[in-house]
Amino acid sequence: MKPFLFVTDLDHTLVGDKKALEQLNQELENHRKVYGSKIVYATGRSLTLYQELTTEQSLLNPDALITAVGTEIYFDSNYETPDLEWSSKLSVGWNRDLVVEIAAKFEDLVPQQDSEQRPFKVSYLIPEEAAKQILPQLNNLLENENIKFKLIYSGSEDLDILPLDADKGLAVKFLQNRWKYYSQETVVCGDSGNDIALFSVGEERGIIVGNARSELREWYEANKTDYRYFATSFYADGILEGLRFLNFL
Ligand code: GLC
Ligand code: MG
């Protein structure tokens, strides 16, 4: 057994089955102690909503925490300020006020709660049918302004507008560089649209939990390789199944 970099989404991936989570926690904590593996949570939630989740679920203390869909990175339970090197990379070509102004032209885009509006993330709710129509138009308007952005649609309701250089996958690359882990020593786990970046950024070993949402299922079907595993079990059980299949545990 060797150390590996373990990266997982939280909602409906790590979290969803408390008993399975306990077992996975034990095995990961043990691996970290014995082999020095690193544990990273990569969530769409803001730090505020992450901290709320930690009061409801038994989560481990991660070696790094990626929040707000990859736009903020915190190290070693220091939640005062996100990593400044990462934030400064994201500010290039980003104009948050202009993004908000342009998005306000679309009545169907309903702003998410305040805690989820972050310096490098502007988030809305929009149903799937409306999203199909509006996202191409929004994309064009933002492109015309020369903003360096990307749109990420998840779970058939959440729209995130982020700087072009931000997403969960790019945040993982940043950690790999800092800690010196290769793709084949990294395993990423997810269930929905904002996790596609984890699987597509390189050749990281991937686990898609059995309960994954349609957008990720479709992406998986269209991009099959032998280093990604679609588990039959759900949530943390799916992760355990995948870690064994990929020979990390
Ligand atoms: C989380 C965040 C939300 C985001 C969604 C999808 O639910 O709280 O702001 O839109 O993930 O990325
Ligand atoms: Mg999720």
PDB file of C-alpha atoms and ligand atoms in Angstrom:
ATOM      1  CA  MET A   1       0.000   0.000   0.000  1.00  0.00           C
ATOM      2  CA  LYS A   2       1.165   3.513  -0.854  1.00  0.00           C
ATOM      3  CA  PRO A   3      -0.020   7.013   0.043  1.00  0.00           C
ATOM      4  CA  PHE A   4      -2.637   8.508  -2.256  1.00  0.00           C
ATOM      5  CA  LEU A   5      -4.486  11.765  -2.640  1.00  0.00           C
ATOM      6  CA  PHE A   6      -8.154  11.161  -1.896  1.00  0.00           C
ATOM      7  CA  VAL A   7     -10.561  13.819  -3.150  1.00  0.00           C
ATOM      8  CA  THR A   8     -14.316  13.618  -2.719  1.00  0.00           C
ATOM      9  CA  ASP A   9     -17.414  15.689  -3.262  1.00  0.00           C
ATOM     10  CA  LEU A  10     -19.663  15.829  -0.168  1.00  0.00           C
ATOM     11  CA  ASP A  11     -23.419  16.021  -0.892  1.00  0.00           C
ATOM     12  CA  HIS A  12     -24.781  12.754  -2.321  1.00  0.00           C
ATOM     13  CA  THR A  13     -21.244  11.386  -2.747  1.00  0.00           C
ATOM     14  CA  LEU A  14     -19.475  11.080   0.629  1.00  0.00           C
ATOM     15  CA  VAL A  15     -22.631  12.011   2.509  1.00  0.00           C
ATOM     16  CA  GLY A  16     -25.934  10.156   2.106  1.00  0.00           C
ATOM     17  CA  ASP A  17     -25.525   6.967   4.148  1.00  0.00           C
ATOM     18  CA  LYS A  18     -24.274   7.524   7.705  1.00  0.00           C
ATOM     19  CA  LYS A  19     -23.279   3.917   8.397  1.00  0.00           C
ATOM     20  CA  ALA A  20     -21.248   3.612   5.201  1.00  0.00           C
ATOM     21  CA  LEU A  21     -19.643   6.984   5.948  1.00  0.00           C
ATOM     22  CA  GLU A  22     -18.456   5.720   9.351  1.00  0.00           C
ATOM     23  CA  GLN A  23     -16.777   2.739   7.764  1.00  0.00           C
ATOM     24  CA  LEU A  24     -15.129   4.756   5.013  1.00  0.00           C
ATOM     25  CA  ASN A  25     -13.953   7.327   7.584  1.00  0.00           C
ATOM     26  CA  GLN A  26     -12.250   4.585   9.586  1.00  0.00           C
ATOM     27  CA  GLU A  27     -10.434   3.166   6.581  1.00  0.00           C
ATOM     28  CA  LEU A  28      -9.327   6.567   5.296  1.00  0.00           C
ATOM     29  CA  GLU A  29      -8.189   7.790   8.711  1.00  0.00           C
ATOM     30  CA  ASN A  30      -6.177   4.625   9.109  1.00  0.00           C
ATOM     31  CA  HIS A  31      -4.590   5.028   5.673  1.00  0.00           C
ATOM     32  CA  ARG A  32      -3.668   8.610   6.491  1.00  0.00           C
ATOM     33  CA  LYS A  33      -2.059   7.536   9.776  1.00  0.00           C
ATOM     34  CA  VAL A  34      -0.149   4.557   8.430  1.00  0.00           C
ATOM     35  CA  TYR A  35       0.809   5.680   4.899  1.00  0.00           C
ATOM     36  CA  GLY A  36       0.454   9.470   5.004  1.00  0.00           C
ATOM     37  CA  SER A  37      -2.403   9.645   2.470  1.00  0.00           C
ATOM     38  CA  LYS A  38      -4.102  13.028   2.104  1.00  0.00           C
ATOM     39  CA  ILE A  39      -7.842  13.632   2.423  1.00  0.00           C
ATOM     40  CA  VAL A  40      -9.501  16.485   0.535  1.00  0.00           C
ATOM     41  CA  TYR A  41     -13.151  17.522   0.415  1.00  0.00           C
ATOM     42  CA  ALA A  42     -14.222  19.326  -2.754  1.00  0.00           C
ATOM     43  CA  THR A  43     -17.683  20.821  -2.393  1.00  0.00           C
ATOM     44  CA  GLY A  44     -19.980  23.297  -4.114  1.00  0.00           C
ATOM     45  CA  ARG A  45     -20.937  24.640  -0.686  1.00  0.00           C
ATOM     46  CA  SER A  46     -19.537  27.846   0.752  1.00  0.00           C
ATOM     47  CA  LEU A  47     -17.443  27.566   3.914  1.00  0.00           C
ATOM     48  CA  THR A  48     -20.565  28.611   5.872  1.00  0.00           C
ATOM     49  CA  LEU A  49     -22.661  25.733   4.528  1.00  0.00           C
ATOM     50  CA  TYR A  50     -19.710  23.336   4.868  1.00  0.00           C
ATOM     51  CA  GLN A  51     -19.450  24.197   8.556  1.00  0.00           C
ATOM     52  CA  GLU A  52     -23.182  23.631   8.903  1.00  0.00           C
ATOM     53  CA  LEU A  53     -22.764  20.160   7.404  1.00  0.00           C
ATOM     54  CA  THR A  54     -19.982  19.298   9.870  1.00  0.00           C
ATOM     55  CA  THR A  55     -22.478  19.716  12.713  1.00  0.00           C
ATOM     56  CA  GLU A  56     -24.867  17.210  11.099  1.00  0.00           C
ATOM     57  CA  GLN A  57     -22.461  14.563   9.777  1.00  0.00           C
ATOM     58  CA  SER A  58     -19.310  12.989  11.104  1.00  0.00           C
ATOM     59  CA  LEU A  59     -16.667  14.253   8.721  1.00  0.00           C
ATOM     60  CA  LEU A  60     -12.897  13.919   9.128  1.00  0.00           C
ATOM     61  CA  ASN A  61     -10.651  16.965   9.321  1.00  0.00           C
ATOM     62  CA  PRO A  62      -9.485  17.243   5.718  1.00  0.00           C
ATOM     63  CA  ASP A  63      -5.858  18.119   4.859  1.00  0.00           C
ATOM     64  CA  ALA A  64      -7.332  20.653   2.475  1.00  0.00           C
ATOM     65  CA  LEU A  65     -10.855  21.867   1.871  1.00  0.00           C
ATOM     66  CA  ILE A  66     -11.993  23.057  -1.560  1.00  0.00           C
ATOM     67  CA  THR A  67     -15.222  25.055  -1.304  1.00  0.00           C
ATOM     68  CA  ALA A  68     -17.517  27.079  -3.574  1.00  0.00           C
ATOM     69  CA  VAL A  69     -17.021  24.804  -6.618  1.00  0.00           C
ATOM     70  CA  GLY A  70     -13.226  25.076  -6.569  1.00  0.00           C
ATOM     71  CA  THR A  71     -12.956  28.822  -6.096  1.00  0.00           C
ATOM     72  CA  GLU A  72     -11.576  28.680  -2.525  1.00  0.00           C
ATOM     73  CA  ILE A  73      -8.972  26.392  -0.954  1.00  0.00           C
ATOM     74  CA  TYR A  74      -8.303  26.112   2.795  1.00  0.00           C
ATOM     75  CA  PHE A  75      -5.408  24.190   4.357  1.00  0.00           C
ATOM     76  CA  ASP A  76      -5.117  22.312   7.656  1.00  0.00           C
ATOM     77  CA  SER A  77      -8.369  23.464   9.233  1.00  0.00           C
ATOM     78  CA  ASN A  78      -7.288  27.089   8.971  1.00  0.00           C
ATOM     79  CA  TYR A  79     -10.590  28.591   7.885  1.00  0.00           C
ATOM     80  CA  GLU A  80      -9.691  32.238   8.433  1.00  0.00           C
ATOM     81  CA  THR A  81      -8.641  33.002   4.862  1.00  0.00           C
ATOM     82  CA  PRO A  82      -8.613  30.958   1.693  1.00  0.00           C
ATOM     83  CA  ASP A  83      -5.234  30.302   0.066  1.00  0.00           C
ATOM     84  CA  LEU A  84      -4.039  33.592  -1.398  1.00  0.00           C
ATOM     85  CA  GLU A  85      -1.983  32.096  -4.204  1.00  0.00           C
ATOM     86  CA  TRP A  86      -5.121  30.385  -5.513  1.00  0.00           C
ATOM     87  CA  SER A  87      -7.321  33.492  -5.126  1.00  0.00           C
ATOM     88  CA  SER A  88      -4.831  35.670  -6.978  1.00  0.00           C
ATOM     89  CA  LYS A  89      -4.761  33.232  -9.923  1.00  0.00           C
ATOM     90  CA  LEU A  90      -8.541  33.513 -10.193  1.00  0.00           C
ATOM     91  CA  SER A  91      -8.766  37.285 -10.237  1.00  0.00           C
ATOM     92  CA  VAL A  92      -7.140  37.558 -13.689  1.00  0.00           C
ATOM     93  CA  GLY A  93      -9.780  38.607 -16.245  1.00  0.00           C
ATOM     94  CA  TRP A  94     -12.646  38.239 -13.747  1.00  0.00           C
ATOM     95  CA  ASN A  95     -15.201  41.017 -13.308  1.00  0.00           C
ATOM     96  CA  ARG A  96     -17.790  39.929 -10.764  1.00  0.00           C
ATOM     97  CA  ASP A  97     -19.927  43.083 -10.872  1.00  0.00           C
ATOM     98  CA  LEU A  98     -20.281  42.857 -14.618  1.00  0.00           C
ATOM     99  CA  VAL A  99     -21.277  39.170 -14.412  1.00  0.00           C
ATOM    100  CA  VAL A 100     -24.025  40.045 -11.917  1.00  0.00           C
ATOM    101  CA  GLU A 101     -25.211  42.959 -14.069  1.00  0.00           C
ATOM    102  CA  ILE A 102     -25.496  40.811 -17.188  1.00  0.00           C
ATOM    103  CA  ALA A 103     -27.162  37.877 -15.430  1.00  0.00           C
ATOM    104  CA  ALA A 104     -29.764  40.272 -13.987  1.00  0.00           C
ATOM    105  CA  LYS A 105     -31.151  40.685 -17.509  1.00  0.00           C
ATOM    106  CA  PHE A 106     -32.621  37.143 -17.252  1.00  0.00           C
ATOM    107  CA  GLU A 107     -35.700  36.952 -15.032  1.00  0.00           C
ATOM    108  CA  ASP A 108     -35.547  33.155 -14.908  1.00  0.00           C
ATOM    109  CA  LEU A 109     -32.240  33.302 -13.071  1.00  0.00           C
ATOM    110  CA  VAL A 110     -33.106  33.403  -9.374  1.00  0.00           C
ATOM    111  CA  PRO A 111     -30.112  34.317  -7.187  1.00  0.00           C
ATOM    112  CA  GLN A 112     -29.172  31.681  -4.598  1.00  0.00           C
ATOM    113  CA  GLN A 113     -28.925  32.639  -0.920  1.00  0.00           C
ATOM    114  CA  ASP A 114     -26.337  35.231   0.100  1.00  0.00           C
ATOM    115  CA  SER A 115     -23.940  32.774   1.728  1.00  0.00           C
ATOM    116  CA  GLU A 116     -23.456  31.086  -1.670  1.00  0.00           C
ATOM    117  CA  GLN A 117     -22.481  34.299  -3.476  1.00  0.00           C
ATOM    118  CA  ARG A 118     -18.697  34.391  -3.209  1.00  0.00           C
ATOM    119  CA  PRO A 119     -15.897  36.584  -4.594  1.00  0.00           C
ATOM    120  CA  PHE A 120     -15.245  34.101  -7.424  1.00  0.00           C
ATOM    121  CA  LYS A 121     -18.672  32.458  -7.695  1.00  0.00           C
ATOM    122  CA  VAL A 122     -22.036  33.885  -8.687  1.00  0.00           C
ATOM    123  CA  SER A 123     -24.872  31.356  -8.267  1.00  0.00           C
ATOM    124  CA  TYR A 124     -28.484  31.060  -9.407  1.00  0.00           C
ATOM    125  CA  LEU A 125     -31.349  28.610  -9.424  1.00  0.00           C
ATOM    126  CA  ILE A 126     -32.907  27.776 -12.771  1.00  0.00           C
ATOM    127  CA  PRO A 127     -34.990  24.775 -13.874  1.00  0.00           C
ATOM    128  CA  GLU A 128     -33.681  22.535 -16.636  1.00  0.00           C
ATOM    129  CA  GLU A 129     -36.056  23.608 -19.422  1.00  0.00           C
ATOM    130  CA  ALA A 130     -35.372  27.304 -18.896  1.00  0.00           C
ATOM    131  CA  ALA A 131     -31.645  26.608 -18.557  1.00  0.00           C
ATOM    132  CA  LYS A 132     -31.526  25.026 -22.029  1.00  0.00           C
ATOM    133  CA  GLN A 133     -32.807  28.268 -23.536  1.00  0.00           C
ATOM    134  CA  ILE A 134     -31.053  30.799 -21.406  1.00  0.00           C
ATOM    135  CA  LEU A 135     -27.550  29.434 -20.916  1.00  0.00           C
ATOM    136  CA  PRO A 136     -26.489  29.883 -24.562  1.00  0.00           C
ATOM    137  CA  GLN A 137     -27.757  33.480 -24.525  1.00  0.00           C
ATOM    138  CA  LEU A 138     -26.059  34.251 -21.226  1.00  0.00           C
ATOM    139  CA  ASN A 139     -22.881  32.681 -22.544  1.00  0.00           C
ATOM    140  CA  ASN A 140     -22.919  34.960 -25.609  1.00  0.00           C
ATOM    141  CA  LEU A 141     -23.488  38.124 -23.627  1.00  0.00           C
ATOM    142  CA  LEU A 142     -20.646  37.322 -21.216  1.00  0.00           C
ATOM    143  CA  GLU A 143     -18.325  36.454 -24.102  1.00  0.00           C
ATOM    144  CA  ASN A 144     -19.055  39.780 -25.764  1.00  0.00           C
ATOM    145  CA  GLU A 145     -17.785  41.514 -22.627  1.00  0.00           C
ATOM    146  CA  ASN A 146     -14.507  39.598 -22.769  1.00  0.00           C
ATOM    147  CA  ILE A 147     -14.991  38.180 -19.299  1.00  0.00           C
ATOM    148  CA  LYS A 148     -12.969  35.026 -18.613  1.00  0.00           C
ATOM    149  CA  PHE A 149     -15.707  32.842 -17.144  1.00  0.00           C
ATOM    150  CA  LYS A 150     -17.268  29.393 -17.190  1.00  0.00           C
ATOM    151  CA  LEU A 151     -20.825  28.200 -16.605  1.00  0.00           C
ATOM    152  CA  ILE A 152     -21.442  25.039 -14.583  1.00  0.00           C
ATOM    153  CA  TYR A 153     -24.917  23.528 -14.305  1.00  0.00           C
ATOM    154  CA  SER A 154     -25.567  20.865 -11.634  1.00  0.00           C
ATOM    155  CA  GLY A 155     -28.376  18.745 -10.265  1.00  0.00           C
ATOM    156  CA  SER A 156     -30.921  20.151 -12.760  1.00  0.00           C
ATOM    157  CA  GLU A 157     -31.200  23.385 -10.773  1.00  0.00           C
ATOM    158  CA  ASP A 158     -27.930  25.102  -9.840  1.00  0.00           C
ATOM    159  CA  LEU A 159     -26.064  27.458 -12.128  1.00  0.00           C
ATOM    160  CA  ASP A 160     -22.609  28.649 -11.070  1.00  0.00           C
ATOM    161  CA  ILE A 161     -20.665  31.297 -12.954  1.00  0.00           C
ATOM    162  CA  LEU A 162     -16.949  31.044 -12.133  1.00  0.00           C
ATOM    163  CA  PRO A 163     -13.651  32.460 -13.406  1.00  0.00           C
ATOM    164  CA  LEU A 164     -12.306  30.467 -16.353  1.00  0.00           C
ATOM    165  CA  ASP A 165      -9.377  29.140 -14.301  1.00  0.00           C
ATOM    166  CA  ALA A 166     -11.558  27.794 -11.498  1.00  0.00           C
ATOM    167  CA  ASP A 167     -13.389  24.560 -10.944  1.00  0.00           C
ATOM    168  CA  LYS A 168     -12.979  21.549  -8.679  1.00  0.00           C
ATOM    169  CA  GLY A 169     -10.591  19.816 -11.096  1.00  0.00           C
ATOM    170  CA  LEU A 170      -8.244  22.789 -11.453  1.00  0.00           C
ATOM    171  CA  ALA A 171      -8.199  23.183  -7.664  1.00  0.00           C
ATOM    172  CA  VAL A 172      -7.113  19.532  -7.398  1.00  0.00           C
ATOM    173  CA  LYS A 173      -4.294  20.183  -9.912  1.00  0.00           C
ATOM    174  CA  PHE A 174      -3.135  23.044  -7.671  1.00  0.00           C
ATOM    175  CA  LEU A 175      -2.989  20.659  -4.675  1.00  0.00           C
ATOM    176  CA  GLN A 176      -1.193  17.971  -6.696  1.00  0.00           C
ATOM    177  CA  ASN A 177       1.490  20.493  -7.600  1.00  0.00           C
ATOM    178  CA  ARG A 178       1.911  21.623  -4.050  1.00  0.00           C
ATOM    179  CA  TRP A 179       2.001  18.117  -2.553  1.00  0.00           C
ATOM    180  CA  LYS A 180       3.636  16.342  -5.511  1.00  0.00           C
ATOM    181  CA  TYR A 181       1.034  13.750  -6.397  1.00  0.00           C
ATOM    182  CA  TYR A 182       0.603  12.331  -9.909  1.00  0.00           C
ATOM    183  CA  SER A 183      -2.759  11.594 -11.527  1.00  0.00           C
ATOM    184  CA  GLN A 184      -2.352   7.875 -10.973  1.00  0.00           C
ATOM    185  CA  GLU A 185      -1.866   8.496  -7.226  1.00  0.00           C
ATOM    186  CA  THR A 186      -5.001  10.613  -7.050  1.00  0.00           C
ATOM    187  CA  VAL A 187      -8.573   9.399  -6.777  1.00  0.00           C
ATOM    188  CA  VAL A 188     -11.560  11.712  -7.239  1.00  0.00           C
ATOM    189  CA  CYS A 189     -15.191  10.904  -6.367  1.00  0.00           C
ATOM    190  CA  GLY A 190     -18.434  12.588  -7.355  1.00  0.00           C
ATOM    191  CA  ASP A 191     -22.112  12.416  -8.277  1.00  0.00           C
ATOM    192  CA  SER A 192     -23.131  15.510 -10.257  1.00  0.00           C
ATOM    193  CA  GLY A 193     -22.375  18.206 -12.836  1.00  0.00           C
ATOM    194  CA  ASN A 194     -19.848  20.231 -10.887  1.00  0.00           C
ATOM    195  CA  ASP A 195     -17.817  17.021 -10.367  1.00  0.00           C
ATOM    196  CA  ILE A 196     -17.270  16.485 -14.111  1.00  0.00           C
ATOM    197  CA  ALA A 197     -14.279  18.840 -13.816  1.00  0.00           C
ATOM    198  CA  LEU A 198     -12.719  16.433 -11.284  1.00  0.00           C
ATOM    199  CA  PHE A 199     -12.924  13.597 -13.788  1.00  0.00           C
ATOM    200  CA  SER A 200     -12.011  15.533 -16.932  1.00  0.00           C
ATOM    201  CA  VAL A 201      -9.074  17.686 -15.810  1.00  0.00           C
ATOM    202  CA  GLY A 202      -6.555  14.876 -16.427  1.00  0.00           C
ATOM    203  CA  GLU A 203      -6.225  11.154 -15.867  1.00  0.00           C
ATOM    204  CA  GLU A 204      -7.077  11.077 -12.189  1.00  0.00           C
ATOM    205  CA  ARG A 205      -8.533   7.770 -11.027  1.00  0.00           C
ATOM    206  CA  GLY A 206     -12.271   8.347 -10.790  1.00  0.00           C
ATOM    207  CA  ILE A 207     -15.162   6.905  -8.811  1.00  0.00           C
ATOM    208  CA  ILE A 208     -18.702   7.771  -9.808  1.00  0.00           C
ATOM    209  CA  VAL A 209     -21.145   6.691  -7.121  1.00  0.00           C
ATOM    210  CA  GLY A 210     -24.067   4.462  -8.153  1.00  0.00           C
ATOM    211  CA  ASN A 211     -26.608   7.189  -7.344  1.00  0.00           C
ATOM    212  CA  ALA A 212     -24.990   9.738  -9.728  1.00  0.00           C
ATOM    213  CA  ARG A 213     -27.166  12.366 -11.460  1.00  0.00           C
ATOM    214  CA  SER A 214     -28.046  12.127 -15.138  1.00  0.00           C
ATOM    215  CA  GLU A 215     -25.590  14.830 -16.303  1.00  0.00           C
ATOM    216  CA  LEU A 216     -22.630  12.898 -14.850  1.00  0.00           C
ATOM    217  CA  ARG A 217     -23.941   9.505 -16.027  1.00  0.00           C
ATOM    218  CA  GLU A 218     -24.224  10.816 -19.568  1.00  0.00           C
ATOM    219  CA  TRP A 219     -20.745  12.308 -19.425  1.00  0.00           C
ATOM    220  CA  TYR A 220     -19.328   9.018 -18.106  1.00  0.00           C
ATOM    221  CA  GLU A 221     -20.988   7.015 -20.905  1.00  0.00           C
ATOM    222  CA  ALA A 222     -19.542   9.361 -23.528  1.00  0.00           C
ATOM    223  CA  ASN A 223     -16.027   9.353 -21.997  1.00  0.00           C
ATOM    224  CA  LYS A 224     -15.326   5.795 -20.885  1.00  0.00           C
ATOM    225  CA  THR A 225     -11.777   4.786 -19.926  1.00  0.00           C
ATOM    226  CA  ASP A 226     -10.350   2.072 -17.701  1.00  0.00           C
ATOM    227  CA  TYR A 227      -9.262   4.533 -15.004  1.00  0.00           C
ATOM    228  CA  ARG A 228     -12.813   5.597 -14.143  1.00  0.00           C
ATOM    229  CA  TYR A 229     -15.145   3.319 -12.241  1.00  0.00           C
ATOM    230  CA  PHE A 230     -18.923   3.542 -12.050  1.00  0.00           C
ATOM    231  CA  ALA A 231     -19.880   1.938  -8.731  1.00  0.00           C
ATOM    232  CA  THR A 232     -23.045  -0.069  -8.232  1.00  0.00           C
ATOM    233  CA  SER A 233     -23.353   0.962  -4.561  1.00  0.00           C
ATOM    234  CA  PHE A 234     -24.499   4.372  -3.436  1.00  0.00           C
ATOM    235  CA  TYR A 235     -22.729   7.180  -1.513  1.00  0.00           C
ATOM    236  CA  ALA A 236     -19.815   6.161   0.769  1.00  0.00           C
ATOM    237  CA  ASP A 237     -20.424   2.496  -0.053  1.00  0.00           C
ATOM    238  CA  GLY A 238     -19.877   3.326  -3.723  1.00  0.00           C
ATOM    239  CA  ILE A 239     -16.611   5.053  -2.808  1.00  0.00           C
ATOM    240  CA  LEU A 240     -15.425   2.000  -0.831  1.00  0.00           C
ATOM    241  CA  GLU A 241     -16.347  -0.261  -3.735  1.00  0.00           C
ATOM    242  CA  GLY A 242     -14.382   1.953  -6.115  1.00  0.00           C
ATOM    243  CA  LEU A 243     -11.327   2.277  -3.859  1.00  0.00           C
ATOM    244  CA  ARG A 244     -11.109  -1.520  -3.680  1.00  0.00           C
ATOM    245  CA  PHE A 245     -11.684  -1.943  -7.417  1.00  0.00           C
ATOM    246  CA  LEU A 246      -8.946   0.589  -8.218  1.00  0.00           C
ATOM    247  CA  ASN A 247      -6.598  -1.050  -5.658  1.00  0.00           C
ATOM    248  CA  PHE A 248      -6.229   1.947  -3.371  1.00  0.00           C
ATOM    249  CA  LEU A 249      -7.519  -0.034  -0.370  1.00  0.00           C
TER     250      LEU A 249
HETATM  251  C1  GLC B   1     -23.829  23.697  -3.639  1.00  0.00           C
HETATM  252  C2  GLC B   1     -23.694  25.198  -3.441  1.00  0.00           C
HETATM  253  C3  GLC B   1     -24.406  25.962  -4.540  1.00  0.00           C
HETATM  254  C4  GLC B   1     -23.976  25.461  -5.911  1.00  0.00           C
HETATM  255  C5  GLC B   1     -24.197  23.960  -5.997  1.00  0.00           C
HETATM  256  C6  GLC B   1     -23.752  23.366  -7.324  1.00  0.00           C
HETATM  257  O1  GLC B   1     -25.129  23.296  -3.426  1.00  0.00           O
HETATM  258  O2  GLC B   1     -24.209  25.566  -2.169  1.00  0.00           O
HETATM  259  O3  GLC B   1     -24.126  27.336  -4.439  1.00  0.00           O
HETATM  260  O4  GLC B   1     -24.675  26.112  -6.925  1.00  0.00           O
HETATM  261  O5  GLC B   1     -23.445  23.328  -4.957  1.00  0.00           O
HETATM  262  O6  GLC B   1     -22.423  23.640  -7.613  1.00  0.00           O
HETATM  263 MG    MG B   2     -22.702  16.220  -4.974  1.00  0.00          MG
END
